[in-house]
Coordinates of N, CA and C in Angstrom, one line a residue:
Chain A
D12 N -10.3 35.7 -44.3 CA -11.5 34.9 -44.5 C -11.2 33.7 -45.4
A13 N -11.7 32.5 -45.1 CA -11.5 31.4 -45.9 C -12.3 31.5 -47.2
G14 N -11.7 31.0 -48.3 CA -12.4 31.0 -49.6 C -13.3 29.8 -49.6
V15 N -13.6 29.4 -50.9 CA -14.4 28.2 -51.1 C -13.5 27.0 -50.8
T16 N -13.9 26.1 -50.0 CA -13.1 24.9 -49.6 C -13.7 23.6 -50.2
Q17 N -12.9 22.9 -50.9 CA -13.4 21.6 -51.5 C -12.5 20.5 -50.9
S18 N -13.2 19.3 -50.7 CA -12.4 18.2 -50.3 C -13.0 16.9 -50.9
P19 N -12.2 15.9 -51.1 CA -10.8 16.0 -51.1 C -10.2 16.7 -52.3
T20 N -8.9 16.9 -52.4 CA -8.3 17.6 -53.5 C -8.1 16.6 -54.7
H21 N -7.8 15.4 -54.4 CA -7.6 14.4 -55.4 C -8.2 13.1 -54.9
L22 N -8.8 12.3 -55.8 CA -9.1 10.9 -55.4 C -9.2 10.0 -56.6
I23 N -9.0 8.8 -56.4 CA -9.0 7.8 -57.4 C -10.1 6.7 -57.0
K24 N -11.0 6.5 -58.0 CA -12.0 5.5 -57.8 C -12.1 4.5 -58.9
T25 N -12.7 3.3 -58.6 CA -12.8 2.3 -59.6 C -14.2 2.4 -60.3
R26 N -14.3 2.0 -61.6 CA -15.5 2.0 -62.3 C -16.6 1.3 -61.5
G27 N -17.8 1.9 -61.4 CA -18.9 1.2 -60.7 C -19.0 1.7 -59.3
Q28 N -18.0 2.3 -58.7 CA -18.0 2.8 -57.3 C -18.8 4.1 -57.2
H29 N -19.0 4.5 -56.0 CA -19.7 5.7 -55.7 C -18.7 6.7 -55.1
V30 N -19.0 8.0 -55.3 CA -18.1 9.0 -54.8 C -18.9 10.2 -54.2
T31 N -18.4 10.8 -53.1 CA -19.0 12.0 -52.5 C -17.9 13.1 -52.5
L32 N -18.2 14.2 -53.1 CA -17.4 15.4 -53.0 C -18.0 16.5 -52.2
R33 N -17.2 17.2 -51.4 CA -17.7 18.2 -50.5 C -17.2 19.6 -50.8
C34 N -18.1 20.5 -50.4 CA -17.8 21.9 -50.6 C -18.3 22.8 -49.5
S35 N -17.4 23.7 -49.0 CA -17.9 24.7 -48.0 C -17.8 26.0 -48.6
P36 N -18.9 26.7 -48.7 CA -18.9 28.0 -49.4 C -18.2 29.1 -48.5
I37 N -18.0 30.3 -49.1 CA -17.6 31.4 -48.3 C -18.6 31.7 -47.2
S38 N -18.1 32.1 -46.1 CA -19.0 32.5 -45.0 C -20.0 33.6 -45.4
G39 N -21.3 33.3 -45.2 CA -22.3 34.2 -45.6 C -22.9 33.9 -47.0
H40 N -22.3 33.1 -47.8 CA -22.9 32.7 -49.1 C -23.9 31.6 -48.9
K41 N -25.0 31.8 -49.5 CA -26.1 30.8 -49.4 C -26.3 29.9 -50.6
S42 N -25.5 30.2 -51.7 CA -25.7 29.5 -52.9 C -24.4 28.7 -53.3
V43 N -24.6 27.5 -53.7 CA -23.5 26.6 -54.1 C -23.8 26.0 -55.5
S44 N -22.9 26.1 -56.4 CA -23.0 25.5 -57.7 C -21.9 24.5 -57.9
W45 N -22.2 23.5 -58.7 CA -21.2 22.5 -59.1 C -21.0 22.5 -60.6
Y46 N -19.7 22.4 -61.0 CA -19.4 22.3 -62.4 C -18.4 21.1 -62.6
Q47 N -18.5 20.5 -63.8 CA -17.6 19.5 -64.1 C -16.7 20.0 -65.2
Q48 N -15.3 19.8 -65.1 CA -14.4 20.3 -66.1 C -13.6 19.1 -66.5
V49 N -13.9 18.6 -67.7 CA -13.1 17.5 -68.3 C -11.9 18.1 -68.9
L50 N -10.8 17.3 -68.9 CA -9.5 17.8 -69.4 C -9.6 18.3 -70.8
G51 N -9.1 19.6 -70.9 CA -9.2 20.2 -72.3 C -10.5 20.9 -72.6
Q52 N -11.4 20.9 -71.7 CA -12.7 21.6 -72.0 C -13.0 22.6 -70.9
G53 N -14.0 23.4 -71.2 CA -14.5 24.3 -70.2 C -15.4 23.7 -69.2
P54 N -15.6 24.3 -68.1 CA -16.5 23.7 -67.1 C -18.0 23.6 -67.6
Q55 N -18.7 22.6 -67.1 CA -20.1 22.4 -67.5 C -20.9 22.4 -66.2
F56 N -22.0 23.1 -66.3 CA -22.9 23.2 -65.1 C -23.6 21.9 -64.8
I57 N -23.5 21.6 -63.5 CA -24.2 20.4 -63.0 C -25.4 20.7 -62.2
F58 N -25.2 21.5 -61.1 CA -26.3 21.8 -60.2 C -26.1 23.2 -59.6
Q59 N -27.2 23.9 -59.2 CA -27.1 25.0 -58.3 C -28.1 24.8 -57.1
Y60 N -27.6 25.0 -55.9 CA -28.5 25.0 -54.7 C -28.5 26.4 -54.1
Y61 N -29.6 26.8 -53.6 CA -29.7 28.0 -52.9 C -30.7 27.8 -51.7
E62 N -30.3 28.1 -50.5 CA -31.1 27.9 -49.3 C -31.6 26.5 -49.3
K63 N -30.7 25.6 -49.6 CA -31.0 24.1 -49.5 C -32.0 23.6 -50.5
E64 N -32.4 24.4 -51.5 CA -33.2 24.0 -52.6 C -32.5 24.0 -53.9
E65 N -32.8 23.0 -54.7 CA -32.2 22.9 -56.0 C -32.8 24.0 -56.9
R66 N -31.9 24.9 -57.5 CA -32.4 26.0 -58.3 C -32.0 25.8 -59.8
G67 N -31.3 24.8 -60.1 CA -30.9 24.6 -61.5 C -30.2 23.2 -61.6
R68 N -30.4 22.6 -62.8 CA -29.7 21.3 -63.1 C -29.3 21.4 -64.5
G69 N -28.1 20.9 -64.7 CA -27.5 20.8 -66.1 C -27.9 19.5 -66.7
N70 N -27.3 19.2 -67.9 CA -27.7 18.0 -68.6 C -26.8 16.9 -68.2
F71 N -27.0 16.4 -67.0 CA -26.2 15.2 -66.5 C -27.2 14.1 -66.1
P72 N -26.7 12.9 -66.1 CA -27.6 11.8 -65.8 C -28.0 11.7 -64.3
D73 N -29.0 10.9 -64.0 CA -29.5 10.8 -62.7 C -28.4 10.2 -61.7
R74 N -27.3 9.7 -62.2 CA -26.3 9.2 -61.4 C -25.7 10.3 -60.5
F75 N -25.8 11.5 -61.0 CA -25.3 12.7 -60.3 C -26.5 13.3 -59.4
S76 N -26.1 13.5 -58.2 CA -27.1 14.1 -57.3 C -26.3 15.0 -56.3
A77 N -27.0 15.9 -55.7 CA -26.4 16.8 -54.7 C -27.4 17.2 -53.7
R78 N -26.8 17.8 -52.6 CA -27.7 18.4 -51.6 C -26.9 19.5 -50.9
Q79 N -27.7 20.3 -50.2 CA -27.1 21.4 -49.4 C -27.6 21.3 -48.0
F80 N -26.7 21.5 -47.1 CA -27.0 21.4 -45.7 C -27.4 22.7 -45.0
P81 N -27.9 22.7 -43.8 CA -28.3 23.9 -43.2 C -27.2 25.0 -43.0
N82 N -26.0 24.5 -43.0 CA -24.9 25.4 -42.9 C -24.4 25.9 -44.2
Y83 N -25.1 25.5 -45.3 CA -24.9 25.9 -46.7 C -23.8 25.1 -47.3
S84 N -23.1 24.2 -46.6 CA -22.1 23.4 -47.3 C -22.9 22.4 -48.2
S85 N -22.2 21.8 -49.1 CA -22.9 21.0 -50.1 C -22.1 19.7 -50.4
E86 N -22.8 18.7 -50.8 CA -22.2 17.4 -51.3 C -22.6 17.2 -52.7
L87 N -21.7 16.7 -53.5 CA -22.0 16.2 -54.9 C -21.8 14.7 -54.8
N88 N -22.8 13.9 -55.2 CA -22.7 12.4 -55.2 C -22.7 11.9 -56.6
V89 N -21.9 11.0 -57.0 CA -21.9 10.3 -58.3 C -21.9 8.8 -58.0
N90 N -22.9 8.2 -58.6 CA -23.1 6.7 -58.4 C -22.6 6.0 -59.7
A91 N -22.3 4.7 -59.6 CA -21.9 3.9 -60.7 C -20.9 4.6 -61.6
L92 N -19.8 5.0 -61.1 CA -18.8 5.8 -61.8 C -18.4 5.1 -63.1
L93 N -18.3 6.0 -64.1 CA -17.8 5.6 -65.5 C -16.4 6.3 -65.7
L94 N -15.6 5.7 -66.6 CA -14.4 6.3 -66.9 C -14.5 7.8 -67.3
G95 N -15.6 8.1 -68.0 CA -15.9 9.4 -68.5 C -16.2 10.5 -67.4
D96 N -16.4 10.0 -66.2 CA -16.6 10.9 -65.1 C -15.3 11.5 -64.5
S97 N -14.2 11.0 -65.0 CA -12.9 11.6 -64.6 C -12.8 13.0 -65.1
A98 N -12.6 13.9 -64.1 CA -12.7 15.3 -64.4 C -12.3 16.1 -63.1
L99 N -12.2 17.4 -63.3 CA -12.0 18.3 -62.2 C -13.4 18.8 -61.8
Y100 N -13.8 18.6 -60.6 CA -15.1 19.1 -60.1 C -15.0 20.4 -59.3
L101 N -15.6 21.4 -59.8 CA -15.5 22.7 -59.2 C -16.7 23.1 -58.5
C102 N -16.5 23.7 -57.4 CA -17.6 24.2 -56.6 C -17.5 25.8 -56.6
A103 N -18.6 26.4 -56.7 CA -18.6 27.9 -56.7 C -19.7 28.4 -55.8
S104 N -19.3 29.4 -55.0 CA -20.3 29.9 -54.0 C -20.7 31.3 -54.4
S105 N -21.8 31.8 -54.1 CA -22.3 33.1 -54.3 C -23.3 33.5 -53.2
S106 N -23.5 34.8 -53.1 CA -24.4 35.2 -52.0 C -25.9 35.1 -52.4
G107 N -26.1 34.9 -53.7 CA -27.5 34.8 -54.2 C -27.5 34.0 -55.5
T108 N -28.7 34.0 -56.1 CA -28.8 33.4 -57.4 C -28.7 34.5 -58.5
G109 N -28.4 34.1 -59.7 CA -28.3 35.2 -60.7 C -26.9 35.5 -61.0
T110 N -26.4 35.2 -62.2 CA -25.0 35.3 -62.4 C -24.5 36.7 -62.5
A111 N -25.4 37.6 -62.9 CA -25.0 39.0 -63.1 C -24.8 39.8 -61.8
N112 N -25.8 39.6 -60.9 CA -25.8 40.4 -59.7 C -24.9 39.7 -58.6
Y113 N -24.7 38.5 -58.7 CA -24.0 37.8 -57.6 C -22.8 37.0 -58.3
G114 N -21.6 37.5 -58.1 CA -20.5 36.8 -58.7 C -20.2 35.5 -58.0
Y115 N -19.7 34.6 -58.8 CA -19.2 33.3 -58.3 C -17.8 33.4 -57.8
T116 N -17.5 32.7 -56.7 CA -16.2 32.5 -56.3 C -15.9 31.0 -56.3
F117 N -15.0 30.6 -57.2 CA -14.7 29.1 -57.4 C -13.7 28.6 -56.4
G118 N -13.9 27.3 -56.0 CA -12.8 26.6 -55.2 C -11.8 26.1 -56.2
S119 N -10.8 25.4 -55.6 CA -9.7 24.9 -56.4 C -10.0 23.6 -57.0
G120 N -11.2 23.0 -56.6 CA -11.6 21.8 -57.3 C -11.2 20.5 -56.6
T121 N -11.9 19.4 -57.0 CA -11.5 18.0 -56.7 C -11.2 17.3 -58.0
R122 N -10.0 16.8 -58.1 CA -9.6 16.0 -59.2 C -10.0 14.6 -59.0
L123 N -11.0 14.1 -59.8 CA -11.5 12.7 -59.7 C -10.9 11.9 -60.9
T124 N -10.3 10.8 -60.6 CA -9.8 9.9 -61.6 C -10.5 8.6 -61.4
V125 N -11.2 8.1 -62.5 CA -11.9 6.8 -62.4 C -11.1 5.8 -63.3
V126 N -10.7 4.7 -62.6 CA -9.9 3.7 -63.3 C -10.6 2.4 -63.5
Chain B
A13 N -30.9 29.1 -77.3 CA -29.7 28.3 -76.8 C -28.5 29.2 -76.7
Q14 N -27.7 28.9 -75.8 CA -26.5 29.8 -75.6 C -25.3 28.9 -75.9
S15 N -24.3 29.6 -76.5 CA -23.0 28.9 -76.7 C -21.9 29.9 -76.8
V16 N -20.7 29.5 -76.6 CA -19.5 30.3 -76.7 C -18.5 29.6 -77.6
T17 N -17.8 30.4 -78.5 CA -16.8 29.9 -79.3 C -15.5 30.7 -79.0
Q18 N -14.5 30.0 -78.6 CA -13.2 30.7 -78.4 C -12.2 30.2 -79.5
L19 N -11.9 31.2 -80.3 CA -11.0 30.9 -81.5 C -9.6 30.8 -81.0
G20 N -9.0 29.7 -81.3 CA -7.6 29.5 -80.9 C -7.5 28.9 -79.5
S21 N -7.1 27.6 -79.5 CA -7.0 26.9 -78.2 C -5.7 27.3 -77.6
H22 N -4.7 27.7 -78.4 CA -3.4 28.1 -77.8 C -3.0 29.4 -78.5
V23 N -2.6 30.4 -77.7 CA -2.1 31.7 -78.2 C -0.7 31.9 -77.5
S24 N 0.3 32.3 -78.3 CA 1.6 32.7 -77.8 C 1.9 34.1 -78.1
V25 N 2.4 34.9 -77.1 CA 2.8 36.2 -77.3 C 4.1 36.5 -76.6
S26 N 4.8 37.4 -77.1 CA 6.0 37.8 -76.4 C 5.7 38.7 -75.3
E27 N 6.6 38.7 -74.3 CA 6.4 39.6 -73.1 C 6.4 41.0 -73.6
G28 N 5.4 41.8 -73.2 CA 5.3 43.2 -73.6 C 4.4 43.4 -74.8
A29 N 4.1 42.3 -75.5 CA 3.2 42.4 -76.7 C 1.7 42.5 -76.3
L30 N 0.9 42.8 -77.3 CA -0.5 42.9 -77.1 C -1.1 41.5 -76.9
V31 N -2.0 41.3 -76.0 CA -2.7 40.1 -75.8 C -4.1 40.2 -76.4
L32 N -4.5 39.3 -77.3 CA -5.9 39.4 -77.8 C -6.4 37.9 -77.8
L33 N -7.4 37.7 -77.0 CA -8.1 36.4 -76.9 C -9.5 36.6 -77.4
R34 N -9.9 35.7 -78.4 CA -11.2 35.9 -79.1 C -12.3 35.1 -78.5
C35 N -13.5 35.7 -78.4 CA -14.7 35.0 -77.9 C -15.9 35.5 -78.7
N36 N -16.6 34.6 -79.3 CA -17.9 34.9 -80.0 C -19.0 34.1 -79.3
Y37 N -20.1 34.7 -79.1 CA -21.2 34.0 -78.4 C -22.4 33.9 -79.2
S38 N -23.3 33.1 -78.8 CA -24.6 32.9 -79.4 C -25.6 32.9 -78.2
S39 N -26.6 33.8 -78.4 CA -27.7 33.8 -77.3 C -28.9 34.4 -77.9
S40 N -30.1 33.8 -77.5 CA -31.3 34.2 -78.1 C -31.9 35.5 -77.3
V41 N -31.3 35.8 -76.2 CA -31.7 37.0 -75.5 C -30.4 37.8 -75.1
P42 N -30.6 39.0 -74.7 CA -29.4 39.8 -74.3 C -28.6 39.0 -73.3
P43 N -27.3 38.9 -73.6 CA -26.5 38.0 -72.7 C -25.7 38.8 -71.7
Y44 N -25.3 38.0 -70.7 CA -24.3 38.5 -69.8 C -23.0 37.7 -70.2
L45 N -21.9 38.4 -70.2 CA -20.6 37.8 -70.7 C -19.5 37.9 -69.6
F46 N -18.7 36.9 -69.6 CA -17.7 36.9 -68.5 C -16.4 36.3 -69.1
W47 N -15.3 36.8 -68.5 CA -14.0 36.2 -68.8 C -13.4 35.7 -67.4
Y48 N -13.0 34.4 -67.4 CA -12.3 33.9 -66.2 C -10.9 33.4 -66.6
V49 N -10.0 33.4 -65.6 CA -8.7 32.9 -65.8 C -8.5 31.7 -64.8
Q50 N -7.8 30.7 -65.3 CA -7.5 29.5 -64.5 C -6.0 29.2 -64.5
Y51 N -5.3 29.3 -63.4 CA -3.9 29.0 -63.3 C -3.8 27.5 -63.0
P52 N -2.7 26.8 -63.3 CA -2.6 25.4 -63.0 C -3.0 25.0 -61.6
N53 N -3.8 23.9 -61.6 CA -4.2 23.3 -60.3 C -5.0 24.3 -59.4
Q54 N -5.7 25.2 -60.1 CA -6.5 26.2 -59.3 C -7.9 26.3 -59.9
G55 N -8.7 26.9 -59.2 CA -10.1 27.2 -59.7 C -10.1 28.4 -60.6
L56 N -11.3 28.8 -60.9 CA -11.5 29.9 -61.9 C -11.5 31.3 -61.1
Q57 N -10.9 32.3 -61.7 CA -10.9 33.6 -61.1 C -11.6 34.6 -62.1
L58 N -12.6 35.4 -61.7 CA -13.2 36.3 -62.5 C -12.3 37.4 -62.9
L59 N -12.1 37.7 -64.2 CA -11.4 38.8 -64.7 C -12.3 40.0 -64.9
L60 N -13.4 39.8 -65.5 CA -14.3 40.9 -65.8 C -15.7 40.3 -66.3
K61 N -16.7 41.2 -66.3 CA -18.0 40.8 -66.7 C -18.7 41.9 -67.4
Y62 N -19.6 41.6 -68.4 CA -20.4 42.5 -69.0 C -21.9 42.2 -68.7
T63 N -22.6 43.2 -68.1 CA -24.0 43.0 -67.7 C -24.9 44.1 -68.2
S64 N -24.7 44.5 -69.5 CA -25.5 45.4 -70.2 C -25.3 46.9 -69.8
A65 N -24.2 47.2 -69.2 CA -23.9 48.6 -68.9 C -22.9 49.0 -70.0
A66 N -21.8 49.6 -69.6 CA -20.8 50.0 -70.6 C -20.3 48.9 -71.4
T67 N -20.2 49.1 -72.7 CA -19.7 48.1 -73.6 C -18.2 47.8 -73.5
L68 N -17.5 48.7 -73.0 CA -16.1 48.5 -72.7 C -15.9 48.2 -71.3
V69 N -15.5 47.0 -70.9 CA -15.4 46.6 -69.5 C -14.0 46.4 -69.1
K70 N -13.6 47.0 -68.0 CA -12.2 46.9 -67.5 C -12.2 45.9 -66.3
G71 N -11.2 45.1 -66.3 CA -11.1 44.1 -65.3 C -9.8 44.2 -64.5
I72 N -9.5 43.1 -63.8 CA -8.3 43.0 -63.0 C -7.1 42.8 -63.9
N73 N -5.9 43.1 -63.3 CA -4.7 42.8 -63.9 C -4.5 43.4 -65.3
G74 N -5.1 44.5 -65.5 CA -5.0 45.3 -66.8 C -5.7 44.8 -68.0
F75 N -6.6 43.8 -67.8 CA -7.4 43.2 -68.9 C -8.6 44.1 -69.1
E76 N -9.1 44.1 -70.4 CA -10.4 44.7 -70.7 C -11.0 43.9 -71.8
A77 N -12.3 44.1 -72.0 CA -13.0 43.4 -73.1 C -14.1 44.4 -73.6
E78 N -14.4 44.3 -74.9 CA -15.4 45.1 -75.5 C -16.6 44.2 -76.0
F79 N -17.8 44.6 -75.6 CA -19.0 43.9 -76.1 C -19.4 44.5 -77.4
K80 N -19.4 43.7 -78.5 CA -19.9 44.2 -79.8 C -21.0 43.3 -80.2
K81 N -22.2 43.9 -80.1 CA -23.4 43.2 -80.4 C -23.5 42.8 -81.9
S82 N -23.1 43.7 -82.8 CA -23.2 43.4 -84.2 C -22.3 42.3 -84.6
E83 N -21.2 42.1 -83.9 CA -20.3 41.0 -84.2 C -20.5 39.8 -83.3
T84 N -21.4 39.9 -82.4 CA -21.6 38.9 -81.3 C -20.2 38.5 -80.7
S85 N -19.4 39.5 -80.4 CA -18.1 39.2 -79.9 C -17.8 39.8 -78.5
F86 N -16.9 39.3 -77.8 CA -16.5 39.8 -76.5 C -15.0 39.4 -76.3
H87 N -14.2 40.0 -77.1 CA -12.7 39.7 -77.1 C -12.0 40.3 -75.9
L88 N -11.1 39.6 -75.4 CA -10.3 40.0 -74.2 C -8.9 40.6 -74.7
T89 N -8.5 41.7 -74.2 CA -7.3 42.3 -74.6 C -6.5 42.8 -73.4
K90 N -5.2 42.9 -73.6 CA -4.3 43.5 -72.6 C -3.2 44.1 -73.4
P91 N -2.8 45.4 -73.1 CA -1.9 46.1 -74.0 C -0.5 45.5 -74.0
S92 N -0.1 45.0 -72.8 CA 1.3 44.5 -72.6 C 1.3 43.2 -71.8
A93 N 1.7 42.1 -72.4 CA 1.7 40.8 -71.7 C 2.8 40.8 -70.7
H94 N 2.5 40.1 -69.6 CA 3.5 39.9 -68.5 C 3.6 38.4 -68.3
M95 N 4.7 37.9 -67.9 CA 4.9 36.5 -67.7 C 3.9 35.9 -66.8
S96 N 3.4 36.6 -65.8 CA 2.4 36.1 -64.9 C 1.0 35.9 -65.6
D97 N 0.8 36.4 -66.8 CA -0.4 36.2 -67.5 C -0.6 34.8 -68.1
A98 N 0.5 34.1 -68.1 CA 0.4 32.7 -68.7 C -0.6 31.9 -67.9
A99 N -1.6 31.4 -68.5 CA -2.7 30.7 -67.9 C -3.7 30.2 -68.9
E100 N -4.8 29.6 -68.5 CA -5.9 29.3 -69.3 C -7.0 30.3 -69.1
Y101 N -7.6 30.7 -70.2 CA -8.6 31.8 -70.2 C -9.9 31.2 -70.7
F102 N -11.0 31.5 -70.0 CA -12.3 31.0 -70.4 C -13.3 32.1 -70.6
C103 N -14.0 32.1 -71.7 CA -15.1 33.0 -71.9 C -16.4 32.3 -71.5
A104 N -17.4 33.0 -71.0 CA -18.6 32.4 -70.6 C -19.8 33.3 -70.8
V105 N -20.9 32.7 -71.1 CA -22.2 33.4 -71.4 C -23.3 33.0 -70.4
S106 N -24.1 33.9 -70.1 CA -25.3 33.6 -69.3 C -26.5 34.4 -69.8
E107 N -27.6 33.8 -69.7 CA -28.8 34.6 -70.1 C -29.2 35.5 -68.9
T108 N -29.9 36.6 -69.3 CA -30.4 37.5 -68.3 C -31.3 36.7 -67.3
G109 N -30.9 36.9 -66.0 CA -31.7 36.2 -65.0 C -31.3 34.8 -64.7
A110 N -30.4 34.2 -65.5 CA -30.1 32.8 -65.3 C -29.1 32.7 -64.1
N111 N -29.0 31.5 -63.7 CA -28.1 31.3 -62.5 C -27.0 30.3 -62.9
N112 N -26.7 30.1 -64.2 CA -25.6 29.2 -64.5 C -24.9 29.8 -65.7
L113 N -23.6 29.4 -65.9 CA -22.8 29.9 -67.0 C -22.5 28.8 -68.0
F114 N -22.4 29.2 -69.3 CA -22.0 28.3 -70.3 C -20.6 28.8 -70.7
F115 N -19.6 27.8 -70.6 CA -18.2 28.2 -70.8 C -17.8 27.7 -72.2
G116 N -16.8 28.5 -72.8 CA -16.1 28.0 -74.0 C -15.1 27.0 -73.6
T117 N -14.3 26.5 -74.6 CA -13.4 25.4 -74.4 C -12.0 25.9 -73.9
G118 N -11.9 27.3 -73.8 CA -10.7 27.8 -73.2 C -9.6 28.1 -74.2
T119 N -8.7 29.1 -73.9 CA -7.5 29.4 -74.7 C -6.4 29.5 -73.7
R120 N -5.3 28.7 -74.1 CA -4.1 28.6 -73.2 C -3.2 29.7 -73.7
L121 N -2.9 30.7 -72.9 CA -2.0 31.8 -73.2 C -0.6 31.4 -72.7
T122 N 0.4 31.5 -73.6 CA 1.8 31.3 -73.3 C 2.5 32.7 -73.6
V123 N 3.3 33.1 -72.6 CA 4.0 34.3 -72.7 C 5.5 34.0 -72.9
I124 N 6.1 34.4 -74.0 CA 7.5 34.1 -74.3 C 8.4 35.3 -73.8
P125 N 9.4 34.9 -73.0 CA 10.3 36.0 -72.5 C 11.1 36.6 -73.6

């Protein structure tokens, strides 16, 4: 079985541009969460989607948005990129919401560099 | 508010020695606690989790952690380090019923042959 798939694995963008990151969850998982991991820090929660509805949002500006599709895959969009958006973006899938009952499976991430 | 403090951003141990990675948490409600490992250029892998059952939790790869409410700690241990344990380790906390995790800043473990 395929794990959590993220694409692309790496990309470089210029300040002010827009970026779309993609995630395909494990088959059968209906929840996708996004985390940002800046170099040298722990991951920070951005969004969680379950059954195509937003179930949680972290402390990120409105430049960050996401959506989940009927097949449960997800996109994370970031507008007006800043240098500080450079990070590893991690997608995690789970079969439900609730961290205790439904474990996360993380993908390998997308490394975004903003220049 | 929840937070996690990991003492020691870098820890070095000799192969075969005890591994001890420290984690202290802050939570206004009974927490759920997790340890994740991250190998270079990879995502996070769950080592173990505490969800209000037994206070001593056993995980994968010989790791275990003990929840101590009086000390607000959840330290990760392994009796004998192996070279393959070299990685970044993250402690995380979640409130009961929550759907997101708060991570610490991580501890990089180096194993010396």
